[in-house]
Amino acid sequence: MSNPDNPNISQRSTPQWALYQRELFWAPNEAKYPPFNTHPDKLRETAKERLSQSGWHYASCNAGLSWTHYANRQAFYRHQIIPRMLVDTTKRDTATTIFGHRVSAPIGFAPIGINRIYHATGELSPAKVAGELGLLYCLSSAGSYSIEDVARANGDGSPRFYQLYWSPDDAVTLSMLRRAAANGYSACMLTTDTWQLGWRHDDVAHGNYAFYHEHGAGDLGLNDPALLNRLKEAKLDPTDPKDKFRVGADWIDTHIWHGQSFSWDRVPWLMENWKKLSGGKPFAIKGIQSVADARKAAEMGVDGIVVSNHAGRQVDGAIASLDALEKIADAVGDKIYIMYDSGIRGGADVFKALALGAKFVFVGRLWVYALGSGGEEGVRHVMKSLLADFDILMNVAGYPDLKGINRDALNSMPKGAYFPSTTEMA
């Protein structure tokens, strides 16, 4: 396996992630074993076994019949990597920058809410691991732990983003942004595809909506002074167990997934206020799938977009996010910072998204399944494995640096009519 004294170690600015493979191969000699198999299908099964029914359904559910989820995965199969031989990969490195911040790889933790239903440590575990590995972490405003506690867990080594579900109550919106800016979040990411949750059959069948039940509003909401004022006006006491479910419902129904949509004409107000509160930090929009919307964002001066369909959890039967990425990158790739989300399961997927025009990718279900399967240790294992997979791929495929990963690195088959052999896909 990789020589632990190989020359690449001294040539690169990040750890040689590939050595994690060697570490795991050697581990049985010391009676050490990984917490689970990181193959996405097997990890999915492990998560199903270890999570509660409510945690499993919320992690795995897709919108409708899962056609968009399937399209996301199918789109990756259409693009095939072209390996290059006899390329010097001794100076291989995965480091990059995002909005001026150096990170150890173009891979970040996607914003995912209510992490406490997967593991008691909730968002604290992925935030901590992200800080350790030098990766970007993004906190969801539907999170379990507070903006402040997550920032402390994340530490000062890496950038972190705050993902905003936009409350119709300006006081609550501004309060959340103020807290994020005060706690070192280096960008605001507005999610635009989830004014309310998509129709997810298993969640509906089991009444699986954690904010209405045992989870309640969570610390992120309950530590917000503007929300506390609103609860007082509504004569709801967040410290009274009898009010817990109603407090949770008020938070989620009024301020997070409230069903009220915003339009482009309100974006300048939000962007201006974030930049004022944060001292000019970047503002990005998540959920872009059309070229027209991407152009609009660029014209308005938005700093970045995340090409995402919410991992197939919002609109069933929609375009694959990777197919959207191709068109959007062609249209505005030189005008705005493009990030990608939806369907990433391995190093090859990261490579393909970068080759098609993304500068950065987010992973979601991988680390959520890992959190539910093994807590902090599980998150660390799956992310180190993904980094090793990507690092090894760059080595064996002959791509020593990120700038060489472009359209020329792919053989892309024409689009066709694809039908699933199974809907049981990680």
C-alpha angles and dihedrals in degrees: 000000000000112000107242087217096048117140095246091075093067093041099057135071095219133054115278094256091190090072089073085077090057091046091055093046090053096042098088088063086066095039091253124138135179118255093244146343109279096211100123095233092049093043088052090054091048091052091049090054096046104037125081115255091257093048092048095048093048093048096046106033120112131190116278114322095351094251093138091048089052092047090054092057095039092054091064092057091060092065119065126193117239108217118216120212132214092020117147105242095166091109093047116151136174098197121123141154132248119195088342095309119119116231129179094239139004088256127103142175109262116227110263124170137226096021092170089078088064099044136351091246090059116174092355093078100052090041091053094046091048090054092048093051097041093244130140116260123198120198119212117225085225088063128134100225126057126268088243098050093047091051090053091049091049094052129199102290102087138030120262130197130212115221113210129211097196114237117211085223104086092200092059093044093051092044092055092047091048091053092047092050092047091052099053103263104159100205141016117231115196115206110214104177101065114063082139133000120275119244106280112180101207094046091049093046092055100036086243105175108128096197090063092049140029097339097055119178095328128219094286091066098032092056093055113105094205092053091048089055091051092049090051090052089051090049092241119143113208090197094056113089089210089063097044098102094043091049090051090049092049092052097047099036097044105033113018117028095011101146094237113122127212126210136215094268090069096049096084090058092053094043093048093050094047091050091047093050095042100041095252101316118164124281121207136182122222124201101046113154105152131070090227092058092045091052091048091053091050092048091051092054097251107165098220145355133213112218098216142139092197090262091294093301099118115037117031118212093023132144117283110260091230091055089051090050093060093055095041094049090051091051104042108004091118094045106049139023108262123208127180135218136169130074103013108152106152149005093279090057090052089050093050094048090051091047090053093055111280116129093198137015135208126213122204122159093042093063094036092055088046092050091052092045100045115358117224092345090053094050091048091049096050095046094046087049092051091049091049091048091052094044092049091047091055088051101047095037092050103245109130098178140027096246090065091060102094141121091293088065092064138069103207119198119214118267115264142163108289126186126191123246087203139004091216095100127143 
